[in-house]
Short mmCIF file of C-alpha atoms in Angstrom, two decimals:
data_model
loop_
_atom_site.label_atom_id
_atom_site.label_comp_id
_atom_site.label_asym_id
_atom_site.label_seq_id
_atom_site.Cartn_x
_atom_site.Cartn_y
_atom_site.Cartn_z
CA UNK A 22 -27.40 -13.87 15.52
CA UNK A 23 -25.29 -12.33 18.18
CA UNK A 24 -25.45 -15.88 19.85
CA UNK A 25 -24.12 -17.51 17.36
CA UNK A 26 -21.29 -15.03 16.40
CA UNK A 27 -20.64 -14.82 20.03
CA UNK A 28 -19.78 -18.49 20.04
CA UNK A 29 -18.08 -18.97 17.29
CA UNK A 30 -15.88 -15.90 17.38
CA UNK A 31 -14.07 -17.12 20.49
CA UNK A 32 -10.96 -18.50 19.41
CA UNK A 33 -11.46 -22.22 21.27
CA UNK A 34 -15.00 -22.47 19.86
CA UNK A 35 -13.87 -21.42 16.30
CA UNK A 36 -10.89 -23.70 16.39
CA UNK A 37 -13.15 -26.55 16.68
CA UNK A 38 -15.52 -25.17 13.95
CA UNK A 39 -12.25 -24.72 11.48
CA UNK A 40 -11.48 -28.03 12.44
CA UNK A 41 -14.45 -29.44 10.57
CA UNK A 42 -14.96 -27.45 8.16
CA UNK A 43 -11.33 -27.54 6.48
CA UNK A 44 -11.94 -31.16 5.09
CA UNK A 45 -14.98 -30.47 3.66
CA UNK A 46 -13.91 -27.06 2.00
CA UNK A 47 -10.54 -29.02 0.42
CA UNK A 48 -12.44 -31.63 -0.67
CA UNK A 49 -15.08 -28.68 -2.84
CA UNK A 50 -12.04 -27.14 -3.56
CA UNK A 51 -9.81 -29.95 -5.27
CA UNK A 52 -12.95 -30.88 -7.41
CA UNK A 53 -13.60 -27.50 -8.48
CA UNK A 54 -9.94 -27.17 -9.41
CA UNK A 55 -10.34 -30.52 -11.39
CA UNK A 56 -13.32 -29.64 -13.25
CA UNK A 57 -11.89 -26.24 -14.05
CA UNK A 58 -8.46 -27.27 -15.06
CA UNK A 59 -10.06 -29.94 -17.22
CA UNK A 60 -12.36 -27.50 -19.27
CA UNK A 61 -9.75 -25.17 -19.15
CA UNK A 62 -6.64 -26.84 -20.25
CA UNK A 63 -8.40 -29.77 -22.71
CA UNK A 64 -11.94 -28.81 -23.43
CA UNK A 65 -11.75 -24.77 -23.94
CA UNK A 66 -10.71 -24.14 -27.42
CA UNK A 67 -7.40 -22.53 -28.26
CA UNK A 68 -7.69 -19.02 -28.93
CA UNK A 69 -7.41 -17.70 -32.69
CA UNK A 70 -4.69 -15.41 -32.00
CA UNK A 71 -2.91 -16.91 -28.84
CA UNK A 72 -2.80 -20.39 -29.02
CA UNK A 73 -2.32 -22.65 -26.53
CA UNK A 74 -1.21 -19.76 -24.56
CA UNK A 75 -4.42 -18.23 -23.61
CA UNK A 76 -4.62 -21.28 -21.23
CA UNK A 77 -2.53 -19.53 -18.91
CA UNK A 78 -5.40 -17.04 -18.05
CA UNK A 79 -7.57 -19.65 -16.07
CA UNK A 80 -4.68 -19.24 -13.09
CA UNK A 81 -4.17 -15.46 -14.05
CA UNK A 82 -7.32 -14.16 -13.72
CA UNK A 83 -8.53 -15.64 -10.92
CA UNK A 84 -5.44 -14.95 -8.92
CA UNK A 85 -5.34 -11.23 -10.37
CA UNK A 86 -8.95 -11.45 -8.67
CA UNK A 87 -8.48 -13.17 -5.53
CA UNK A 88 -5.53 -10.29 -4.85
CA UNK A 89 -7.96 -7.55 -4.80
CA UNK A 90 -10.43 -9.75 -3.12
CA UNK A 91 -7.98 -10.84 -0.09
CA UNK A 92 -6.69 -7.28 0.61
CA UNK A 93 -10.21 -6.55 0.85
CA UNK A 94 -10.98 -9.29 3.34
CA UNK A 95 -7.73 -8.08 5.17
CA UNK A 96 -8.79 -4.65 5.67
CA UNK A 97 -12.36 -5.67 6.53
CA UNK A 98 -11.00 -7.91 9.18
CA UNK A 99 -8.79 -5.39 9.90
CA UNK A 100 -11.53 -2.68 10.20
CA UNK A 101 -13.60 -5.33 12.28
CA UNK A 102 -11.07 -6.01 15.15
CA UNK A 103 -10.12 -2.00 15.25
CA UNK A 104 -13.71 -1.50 15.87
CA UNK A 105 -15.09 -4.10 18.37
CA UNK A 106 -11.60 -5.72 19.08
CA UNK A 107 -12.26 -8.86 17.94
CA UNK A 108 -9.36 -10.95 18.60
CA UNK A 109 -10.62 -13.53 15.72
CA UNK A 110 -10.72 -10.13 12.71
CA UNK A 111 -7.47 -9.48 13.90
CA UNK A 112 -6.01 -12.90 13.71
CA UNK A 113 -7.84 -13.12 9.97
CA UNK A 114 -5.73 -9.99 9.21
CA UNK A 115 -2.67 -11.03 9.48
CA UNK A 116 -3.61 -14.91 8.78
CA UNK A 117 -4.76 -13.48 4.96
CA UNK A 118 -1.57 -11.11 4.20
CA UNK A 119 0.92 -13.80 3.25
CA UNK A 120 -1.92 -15.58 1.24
CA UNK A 121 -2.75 -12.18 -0.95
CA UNK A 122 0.40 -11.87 -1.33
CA UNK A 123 1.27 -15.36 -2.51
CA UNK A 124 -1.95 -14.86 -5.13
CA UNK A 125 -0.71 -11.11 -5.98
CA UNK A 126 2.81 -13.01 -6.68
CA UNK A 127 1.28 -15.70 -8.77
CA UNK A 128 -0.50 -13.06 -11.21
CA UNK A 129 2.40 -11.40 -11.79
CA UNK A 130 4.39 -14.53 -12.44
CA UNK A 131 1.88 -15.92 -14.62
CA UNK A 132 1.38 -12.91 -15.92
CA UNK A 133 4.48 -12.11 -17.11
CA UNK A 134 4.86 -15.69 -18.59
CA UNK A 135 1.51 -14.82 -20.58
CA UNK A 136 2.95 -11.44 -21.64
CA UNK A 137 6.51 -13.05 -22.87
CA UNK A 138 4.87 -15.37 -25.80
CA UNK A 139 2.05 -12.64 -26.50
CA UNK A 140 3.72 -8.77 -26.26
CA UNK A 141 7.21 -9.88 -26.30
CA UNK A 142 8.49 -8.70 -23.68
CA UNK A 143 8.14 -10.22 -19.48
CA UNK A 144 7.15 -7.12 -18.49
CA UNK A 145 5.23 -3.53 -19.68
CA UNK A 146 4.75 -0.64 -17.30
CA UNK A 147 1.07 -1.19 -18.61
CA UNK A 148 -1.54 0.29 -15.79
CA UNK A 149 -2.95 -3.07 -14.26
CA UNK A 150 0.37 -4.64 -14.00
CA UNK A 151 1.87 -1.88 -12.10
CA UNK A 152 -0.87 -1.64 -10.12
CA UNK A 153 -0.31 -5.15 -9.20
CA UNK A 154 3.36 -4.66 -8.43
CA UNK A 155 2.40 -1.75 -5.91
CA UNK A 156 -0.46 -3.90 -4.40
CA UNK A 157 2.56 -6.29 -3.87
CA UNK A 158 4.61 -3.86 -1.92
CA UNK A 159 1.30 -2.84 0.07
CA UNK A 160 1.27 -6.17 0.95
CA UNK A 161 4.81 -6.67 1.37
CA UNK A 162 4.90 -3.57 3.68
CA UNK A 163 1.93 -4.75 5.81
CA UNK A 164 3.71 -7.76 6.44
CA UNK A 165 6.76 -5.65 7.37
CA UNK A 166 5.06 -3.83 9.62
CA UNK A 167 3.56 -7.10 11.55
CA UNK A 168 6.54 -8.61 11.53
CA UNK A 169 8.33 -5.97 13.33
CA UNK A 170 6.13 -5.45 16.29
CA UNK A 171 6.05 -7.74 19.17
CA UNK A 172 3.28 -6.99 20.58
CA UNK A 173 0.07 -8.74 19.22
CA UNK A 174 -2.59 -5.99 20.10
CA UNK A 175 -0.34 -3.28 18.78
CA UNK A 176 0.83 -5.01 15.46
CA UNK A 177 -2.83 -5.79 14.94
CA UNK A 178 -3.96 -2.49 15.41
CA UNK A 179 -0.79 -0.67 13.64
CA UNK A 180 -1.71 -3.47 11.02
CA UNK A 181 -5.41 -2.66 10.85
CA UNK A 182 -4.64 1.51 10.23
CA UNK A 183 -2.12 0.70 7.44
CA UNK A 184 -4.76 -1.55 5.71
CA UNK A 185 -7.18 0.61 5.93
CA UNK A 186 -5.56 3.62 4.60
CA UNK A 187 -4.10 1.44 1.97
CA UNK A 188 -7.55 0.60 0.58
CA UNK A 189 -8.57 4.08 0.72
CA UNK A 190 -5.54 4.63 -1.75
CA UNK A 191 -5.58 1.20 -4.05
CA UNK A 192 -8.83 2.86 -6.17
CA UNK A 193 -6.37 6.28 -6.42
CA UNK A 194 -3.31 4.20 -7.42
CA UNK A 195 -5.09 2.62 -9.92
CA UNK A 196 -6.47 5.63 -11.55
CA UNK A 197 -3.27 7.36 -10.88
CA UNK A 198 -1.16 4.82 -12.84
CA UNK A 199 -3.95 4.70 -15.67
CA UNK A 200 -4.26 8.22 -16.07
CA UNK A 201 -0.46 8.13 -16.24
CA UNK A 202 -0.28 5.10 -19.12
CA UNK A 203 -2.66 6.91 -21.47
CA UNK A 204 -0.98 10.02 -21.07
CA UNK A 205 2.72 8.83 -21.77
CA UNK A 206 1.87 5.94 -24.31
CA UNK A 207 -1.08 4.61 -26.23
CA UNK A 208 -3.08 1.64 -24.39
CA UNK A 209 -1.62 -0.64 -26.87
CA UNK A 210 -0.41 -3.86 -25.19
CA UNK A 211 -4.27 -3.84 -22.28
CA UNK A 212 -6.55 -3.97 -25.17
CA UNK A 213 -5.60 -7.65 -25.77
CA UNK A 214 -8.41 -10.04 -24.95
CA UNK A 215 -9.01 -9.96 -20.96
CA UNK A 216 -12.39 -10.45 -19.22
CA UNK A 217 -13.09 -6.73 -19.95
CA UNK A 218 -13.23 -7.25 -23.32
CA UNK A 219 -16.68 -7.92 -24.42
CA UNK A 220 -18.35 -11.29 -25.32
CA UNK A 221 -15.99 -13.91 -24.08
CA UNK A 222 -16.94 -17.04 -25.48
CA UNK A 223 -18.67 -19.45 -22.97
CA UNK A 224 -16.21 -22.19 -23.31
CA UNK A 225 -13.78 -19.75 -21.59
CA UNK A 226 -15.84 -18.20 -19.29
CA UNK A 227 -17.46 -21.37 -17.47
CA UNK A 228 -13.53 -23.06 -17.05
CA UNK A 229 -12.82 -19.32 -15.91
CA UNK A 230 -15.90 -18.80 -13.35
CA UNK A 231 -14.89 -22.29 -12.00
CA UNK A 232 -11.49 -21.29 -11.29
CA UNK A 233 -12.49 -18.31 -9.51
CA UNK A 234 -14.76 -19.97 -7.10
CA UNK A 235 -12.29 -22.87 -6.90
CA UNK A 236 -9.60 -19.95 -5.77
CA UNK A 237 -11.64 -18.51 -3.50
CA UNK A 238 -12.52 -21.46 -1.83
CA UNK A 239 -8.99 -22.70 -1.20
CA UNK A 240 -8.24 -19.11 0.16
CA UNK A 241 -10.96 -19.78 2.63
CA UNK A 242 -8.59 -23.26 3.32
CA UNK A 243 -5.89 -22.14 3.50
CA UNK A 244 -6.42 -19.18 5.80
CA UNK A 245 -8.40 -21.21 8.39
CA UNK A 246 -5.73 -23.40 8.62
CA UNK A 247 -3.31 -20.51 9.21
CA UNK A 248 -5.75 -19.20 11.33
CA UNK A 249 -5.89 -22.63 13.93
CA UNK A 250 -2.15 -21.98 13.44
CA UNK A 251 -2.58 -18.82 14.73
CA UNK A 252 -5.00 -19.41 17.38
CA UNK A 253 -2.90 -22.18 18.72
CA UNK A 254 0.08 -20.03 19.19
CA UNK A 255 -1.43 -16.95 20.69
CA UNK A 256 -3.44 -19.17 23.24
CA UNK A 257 -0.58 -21.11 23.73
CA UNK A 258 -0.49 -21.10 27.48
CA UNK A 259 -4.07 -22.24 28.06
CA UNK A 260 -6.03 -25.33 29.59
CA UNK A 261 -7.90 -25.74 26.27
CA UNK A 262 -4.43 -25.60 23.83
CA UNK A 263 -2.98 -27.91 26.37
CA UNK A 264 -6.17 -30.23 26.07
CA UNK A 265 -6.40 -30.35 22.66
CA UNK A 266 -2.86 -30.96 22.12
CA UNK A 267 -2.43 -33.59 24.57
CA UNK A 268 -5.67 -35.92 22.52
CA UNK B 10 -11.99 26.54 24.28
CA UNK B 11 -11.07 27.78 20.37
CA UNK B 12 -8.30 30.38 21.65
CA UNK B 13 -6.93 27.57 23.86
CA UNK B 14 -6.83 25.16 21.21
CA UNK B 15 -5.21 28.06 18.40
CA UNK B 16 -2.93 28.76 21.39
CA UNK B 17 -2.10 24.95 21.40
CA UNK B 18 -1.04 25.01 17.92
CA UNK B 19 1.20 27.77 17.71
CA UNK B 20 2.98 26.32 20.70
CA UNK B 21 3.74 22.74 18.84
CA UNK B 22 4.56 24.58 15.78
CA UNK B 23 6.55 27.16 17.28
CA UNK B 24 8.63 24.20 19.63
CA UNK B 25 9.32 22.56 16.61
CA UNK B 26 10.33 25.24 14.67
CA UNK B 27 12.65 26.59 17.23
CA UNK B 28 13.85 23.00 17.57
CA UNK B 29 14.89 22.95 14.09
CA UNK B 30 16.28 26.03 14.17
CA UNK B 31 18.68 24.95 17.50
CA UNK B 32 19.78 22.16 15.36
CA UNK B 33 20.13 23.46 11.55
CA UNK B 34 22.36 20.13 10.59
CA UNK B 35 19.10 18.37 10.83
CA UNK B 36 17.45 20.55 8.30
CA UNK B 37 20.57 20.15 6.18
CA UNK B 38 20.98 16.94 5.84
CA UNK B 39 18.12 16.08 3.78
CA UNK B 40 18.50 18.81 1.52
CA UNK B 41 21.79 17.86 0.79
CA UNK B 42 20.78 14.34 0.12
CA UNK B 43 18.64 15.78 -2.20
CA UNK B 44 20.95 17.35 -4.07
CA UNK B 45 23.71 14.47 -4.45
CA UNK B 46 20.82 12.55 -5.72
CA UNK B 47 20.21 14.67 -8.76
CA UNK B 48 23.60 15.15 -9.17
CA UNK B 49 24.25 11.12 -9.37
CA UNK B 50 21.97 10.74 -12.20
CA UNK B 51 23.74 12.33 -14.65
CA UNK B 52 26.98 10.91 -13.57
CA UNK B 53 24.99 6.94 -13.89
CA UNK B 54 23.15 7.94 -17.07
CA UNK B 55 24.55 10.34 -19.29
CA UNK B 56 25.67 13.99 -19.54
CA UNK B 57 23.60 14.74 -22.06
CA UNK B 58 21.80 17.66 -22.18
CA UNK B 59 18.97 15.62 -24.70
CA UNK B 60 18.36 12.80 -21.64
CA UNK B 61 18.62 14.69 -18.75
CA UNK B 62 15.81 17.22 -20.10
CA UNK B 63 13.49 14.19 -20.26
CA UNK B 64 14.80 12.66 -17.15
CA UNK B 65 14.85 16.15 -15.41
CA UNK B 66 11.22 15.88 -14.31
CA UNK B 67 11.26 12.53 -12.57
CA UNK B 68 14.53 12.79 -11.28
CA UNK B 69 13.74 15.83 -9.80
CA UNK B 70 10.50 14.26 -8.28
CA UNK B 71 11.76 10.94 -7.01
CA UNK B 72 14.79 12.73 -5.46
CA UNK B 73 12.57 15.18 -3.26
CA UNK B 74 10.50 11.94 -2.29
CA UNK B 75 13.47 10.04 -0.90
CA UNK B 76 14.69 13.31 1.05
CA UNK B 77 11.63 13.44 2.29
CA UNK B 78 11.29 9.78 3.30
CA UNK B 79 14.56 10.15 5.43
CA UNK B 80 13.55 13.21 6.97
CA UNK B 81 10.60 11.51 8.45
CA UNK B 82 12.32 10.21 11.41
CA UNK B 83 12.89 13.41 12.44
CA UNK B 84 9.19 14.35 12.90
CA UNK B 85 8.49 11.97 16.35
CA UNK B 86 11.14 9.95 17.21
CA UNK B 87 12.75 12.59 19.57
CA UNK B 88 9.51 13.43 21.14
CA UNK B 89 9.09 9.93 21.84
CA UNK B 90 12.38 9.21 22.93
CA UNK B 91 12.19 12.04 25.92
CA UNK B 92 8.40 11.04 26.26
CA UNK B 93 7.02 14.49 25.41
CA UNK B 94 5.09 12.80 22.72
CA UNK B 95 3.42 10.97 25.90
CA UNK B 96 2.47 14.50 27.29
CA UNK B 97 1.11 15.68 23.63
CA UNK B 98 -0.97 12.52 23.51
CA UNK B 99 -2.16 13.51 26.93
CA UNK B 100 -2.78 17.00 26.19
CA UNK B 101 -6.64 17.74 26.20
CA UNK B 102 -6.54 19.45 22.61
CA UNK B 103 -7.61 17.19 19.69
CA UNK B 104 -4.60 15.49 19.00
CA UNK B 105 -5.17 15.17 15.12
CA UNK B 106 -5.05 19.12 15.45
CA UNK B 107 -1.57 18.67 17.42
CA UNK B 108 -0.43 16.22 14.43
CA UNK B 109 -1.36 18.34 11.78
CA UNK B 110 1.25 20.92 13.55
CA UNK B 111 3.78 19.04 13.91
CA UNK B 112 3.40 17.83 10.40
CA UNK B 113 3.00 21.64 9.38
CA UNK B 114 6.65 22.06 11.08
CA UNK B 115 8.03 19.07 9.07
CA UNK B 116 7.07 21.07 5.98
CA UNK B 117 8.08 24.07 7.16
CA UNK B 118 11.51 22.37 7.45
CA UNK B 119 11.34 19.65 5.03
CA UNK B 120 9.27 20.37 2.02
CA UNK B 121 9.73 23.78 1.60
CA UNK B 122 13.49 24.40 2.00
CA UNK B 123 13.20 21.72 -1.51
CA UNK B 124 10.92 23.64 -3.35
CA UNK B 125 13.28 26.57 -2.95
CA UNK B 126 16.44 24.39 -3.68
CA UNK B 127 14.89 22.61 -6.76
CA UNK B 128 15.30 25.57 -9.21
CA UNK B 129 19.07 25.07 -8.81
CA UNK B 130 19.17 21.48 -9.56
CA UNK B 131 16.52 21.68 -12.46
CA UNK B 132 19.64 23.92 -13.98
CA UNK B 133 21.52 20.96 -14.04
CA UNK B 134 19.29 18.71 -15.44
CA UNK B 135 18.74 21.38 -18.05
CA UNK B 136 14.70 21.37 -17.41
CA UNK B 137 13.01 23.85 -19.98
CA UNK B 138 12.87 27.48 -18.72
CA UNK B 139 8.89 27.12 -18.97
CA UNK B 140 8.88 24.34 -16.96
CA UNK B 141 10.01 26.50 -14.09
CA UNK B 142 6.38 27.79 -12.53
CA UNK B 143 5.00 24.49 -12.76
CA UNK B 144 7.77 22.59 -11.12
CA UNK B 145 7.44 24.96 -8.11
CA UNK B 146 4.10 24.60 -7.97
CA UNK B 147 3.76 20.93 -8.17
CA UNK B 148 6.02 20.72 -5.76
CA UNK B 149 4.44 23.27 -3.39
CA UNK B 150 0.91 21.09 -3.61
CA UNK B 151 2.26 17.95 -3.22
CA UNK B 152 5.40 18.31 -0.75
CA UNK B 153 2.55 18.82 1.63
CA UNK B 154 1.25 15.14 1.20
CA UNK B 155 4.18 13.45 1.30
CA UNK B 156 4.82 15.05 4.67
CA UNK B 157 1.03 14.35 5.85
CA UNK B 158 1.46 10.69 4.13
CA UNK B 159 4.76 10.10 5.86
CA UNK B 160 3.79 11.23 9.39
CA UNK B 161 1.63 8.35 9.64
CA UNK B 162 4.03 5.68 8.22
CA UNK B 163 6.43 7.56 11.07
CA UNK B 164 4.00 7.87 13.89
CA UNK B 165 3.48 3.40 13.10
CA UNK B 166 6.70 2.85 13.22
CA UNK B 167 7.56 4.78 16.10
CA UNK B 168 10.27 3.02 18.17
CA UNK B 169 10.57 -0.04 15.97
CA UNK B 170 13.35 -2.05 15.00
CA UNK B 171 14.86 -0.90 11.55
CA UNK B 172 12.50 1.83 11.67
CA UNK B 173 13.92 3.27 8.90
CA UNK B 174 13.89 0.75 5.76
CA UNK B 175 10.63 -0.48 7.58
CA UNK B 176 9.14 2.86 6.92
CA UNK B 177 10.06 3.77 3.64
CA UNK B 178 8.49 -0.19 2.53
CA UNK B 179 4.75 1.61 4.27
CA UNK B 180 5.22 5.10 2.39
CA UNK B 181 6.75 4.74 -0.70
CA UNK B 182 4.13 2.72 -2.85
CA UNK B 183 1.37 5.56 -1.12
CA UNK B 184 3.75 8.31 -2.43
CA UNK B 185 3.10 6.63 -6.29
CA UNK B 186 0.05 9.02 -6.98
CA UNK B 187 1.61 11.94 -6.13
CA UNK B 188 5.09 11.06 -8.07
CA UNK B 189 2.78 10.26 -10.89
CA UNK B 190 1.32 13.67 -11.28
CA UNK B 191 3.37 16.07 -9.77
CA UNK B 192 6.25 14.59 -12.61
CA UNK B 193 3.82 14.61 -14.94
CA UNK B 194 2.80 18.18 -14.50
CA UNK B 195 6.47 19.54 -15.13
CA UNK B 196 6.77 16.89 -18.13
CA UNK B 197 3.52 18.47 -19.41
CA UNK B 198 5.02 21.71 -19.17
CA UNK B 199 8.20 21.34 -20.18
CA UNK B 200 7.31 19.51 -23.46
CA UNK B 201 4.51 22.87 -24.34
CA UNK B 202 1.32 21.05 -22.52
CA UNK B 203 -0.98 22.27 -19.93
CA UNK B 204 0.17 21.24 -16.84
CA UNK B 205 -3.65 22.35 -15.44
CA UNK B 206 -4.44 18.83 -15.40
CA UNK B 207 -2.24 16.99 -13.18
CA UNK B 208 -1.73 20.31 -10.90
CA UNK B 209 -5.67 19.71 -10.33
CA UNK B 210 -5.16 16.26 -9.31
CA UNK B 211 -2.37 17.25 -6.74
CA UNK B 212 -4.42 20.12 -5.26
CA UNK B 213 -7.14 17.32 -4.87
CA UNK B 214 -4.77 15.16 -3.39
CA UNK B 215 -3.96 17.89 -0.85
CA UNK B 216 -7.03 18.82 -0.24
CA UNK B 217 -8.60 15.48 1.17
CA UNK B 218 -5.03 14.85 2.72
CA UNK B 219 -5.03 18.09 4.91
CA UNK B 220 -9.09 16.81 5.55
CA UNK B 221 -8.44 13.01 6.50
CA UNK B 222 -4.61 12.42 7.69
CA UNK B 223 -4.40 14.02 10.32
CA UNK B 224 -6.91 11.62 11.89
CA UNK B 225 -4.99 8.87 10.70
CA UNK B 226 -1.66 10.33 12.09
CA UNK B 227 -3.65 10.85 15.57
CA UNK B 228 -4.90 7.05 15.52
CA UNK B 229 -1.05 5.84 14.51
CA UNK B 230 0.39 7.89 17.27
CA UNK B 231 -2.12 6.69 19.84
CA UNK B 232 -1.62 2.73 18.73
CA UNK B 233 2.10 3.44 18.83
CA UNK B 234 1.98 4.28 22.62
CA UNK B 235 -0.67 2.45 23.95
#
């Protein structure tokens, strides 16, 4: 065990193993999108109520999910390299912010195009979508943060402290901002049909499930190509980059 | 070992309090900017005694958070400037302890010259006479976290370039809880509810605050000068 994450945490060796497993992961993840874009957008029926507009939760969901999910991986990563100083956790930190970001982005976008047809409006202070908007800052500000430090080790670690302390607040946000919806106003505009509502029918939910894998795969693309990016620049100066670059 | 460390905390508090005192502009300033703040609201959004009573609250609130934010600065950036932030990281006391002192001073400076100021601007904004209580005691539970809360986003950005903006994009969406409730408990009050609720919730909020920032603060500082 130790062996094997001993190898394949050094940046060279891991390089490598990106190298071939990037293909093989886009190739999963464009036929997963296919499939799921297919049942979703032709075969799932269109809702009662919503139309052809309920379509627009098979990229909604899924990338309201895979923003929880990647500022989770960040801060685990995060945690990892503050820990044992793994330079490979702290490269996957800041590697994953821009891409949570980009998927917190998209579920607001696509969420407010959902909400424009359906409630009216492009925008309710309902609890989950400003607790989106402030993961989006979080994210924004972690960003921030890297961005203005020079110094790897330090912007990894200042990076690693901020993530962790915001995960430590998202669950409080959340209930913060909930607590505050249902006191000002009555829930009316979250108890429209989203996966917490029960019995979803299964012609929505397997298009749905497919989407979410199919999202979290191409996460896993995309950030180990950021993350050969990565590794290429911070080892810029030796033999191996030079080797590599030079075949 | 106890005594020394006690010892060690009344010194940091009472450098930084004597600090403050050498230089009473910086103690000023923020509470000024907290009071052209309120006082811009009602020349943006209306005069009106009817809006301003149910703006009051959060106006009130958002304003003390933005003083606050810019008085953060203040709490390390001239220890680290003349390096005698070096010498408290040094120090053999627990250094969270030393923190939590310093961060005791901010309030001391900060948080509760606000508390004491906010009466006059609720008069402005025409808040409800039994609103009063509440919004000094909301504000005395959680101007405490938004000076433990800032002190880290100040100790990570120590010595960074536009340290300022850079800091108020960490703290602000972390300050959201506290704006939530501590607004909510002089709403509560002022409209004839039971502000118990959210005053609860900030008490909480302090509570594990005072327990776990201070550690946090410690870990920033030490990052920030490694």
């Amino acid at each position: 065990m130790f062996d094997f994450l001993h190898k394949y945490a050094s940046p060279r060796n891991f390089y490598d193993f990106a190298g071939i497993l990037i293909p093989w992961l886009a190739g999963v993840t464009v036929v997963l999108l296919a499939i799921g874009l297919y049942q979703g957008l032709f075969l799932a029926p269109p809702d009662y109520q919503q139309g052809q507009s309920v379509r627009i939760m098979f990229i909604h969901v899924p990338a309201a999910w895979m923003s929880m999910f990647v500022y989770m991986v960040l801060a685990g990563a995060g945690a990892v390299g503050l820990i044992w100083h793994l330079k490979l956790a702290e490269m996957t930190a800041a590697a994953a912010a821009p891409i949570g970001a980009s998927f917190t982005f998209l579920a607001l976008v696509t969420g407010s195009l959902w909400g424009k047809p359906m409630w009216g409006t492009w925008w309710a202070w309902d609890a989950r979508l400003t607790s989106e908007l402030i993961l989006l800052f979080l994210y924004l500000g972690f960003m921030a943060l890297q961005a203005a430090i020079d110094d790897p080790k330090r912007a990894a670690r200042a990076g690693a402290l901020l993530a962790l302390i915001g995960v430590v607040n998202i669950p409080v946000i959340h209930f913060s901002v909930q607590w505050w919806n249902t006191l000002h106003q009555p829930a009316s505009v979250s108890s429209i049909a989203k996966i917490g509502a029960p019995a979803i029918h299964p012609s929505l939910l397997w298009p749905l499930l497919i989407m979410a894998i199919a999202f979290t795969v191409f996460f896993a693309v995309v950030l180990l190509m950021r993350l050969r990016a990565e590794i290429l620049h911070r080892e810029r100066y030796t033999h191996w980059v030079a080797e590599r670059i030079k075949s | 070992m106890s005594s020394g460390l006690f010892t060690a905390v009344a010194c940091a508090l009472r450098r930084d309090l004597t600090l403050a005192a050498r230089k009473p502009a910086d103690v000023a300033t923020p509470l000024v900017f907290f009071a052209i703040v309120v006082s811009l609201f009602p020349l943006g959004v209306s005069p009106e005694p009817a809006i301003l009573r149910g703006l009051g609250p959060g106006v009130l609130w958002v304003a003390a958070l933005l003083a606050t934010l810019l008085s953060l600065n203040r709490l390390f950036s001239a220890d680290y400037a003349d390096g005698s932030l070096e010498l408290l990281v040094l120090s053999p006391q627990p250094l969270a302890v030393l923190a939590a002192a310093k961060t005791l001073a901010h309030w001391l400076t900060t948080g509760l010259p606000l508390i004491l100021l906010s009466p006059v601007l609720a008069v402005q904004l025409y808040l409800p006479e039994a609103a009063y209580g509440t919004l000094l005691l909301a504000l005395l539970l959680g101007t405490p976290v938004l000076s433990l809360i800032g002190a880290v986003g100040a100790a990570l950005t120590l010595g960074l370039r536009g340290g300022g903006v850079l800091l108020s994009l960490l703290v602000l969406p972390l300050y959201t809880p506290i704006l939530i409730f501590g607004a909510g408990a002089v709403t509560a009050a002022a409209s004839g509810f039971s502000p118990e609720a959210h005053l609860s919730l900030l008490g909480a909020f302090l509570v594990v605050a005072l327990a776990f920032v201070p550690w946090a603060t410690a870990a920033a500082l030490r990052i920030s000068l490694d």
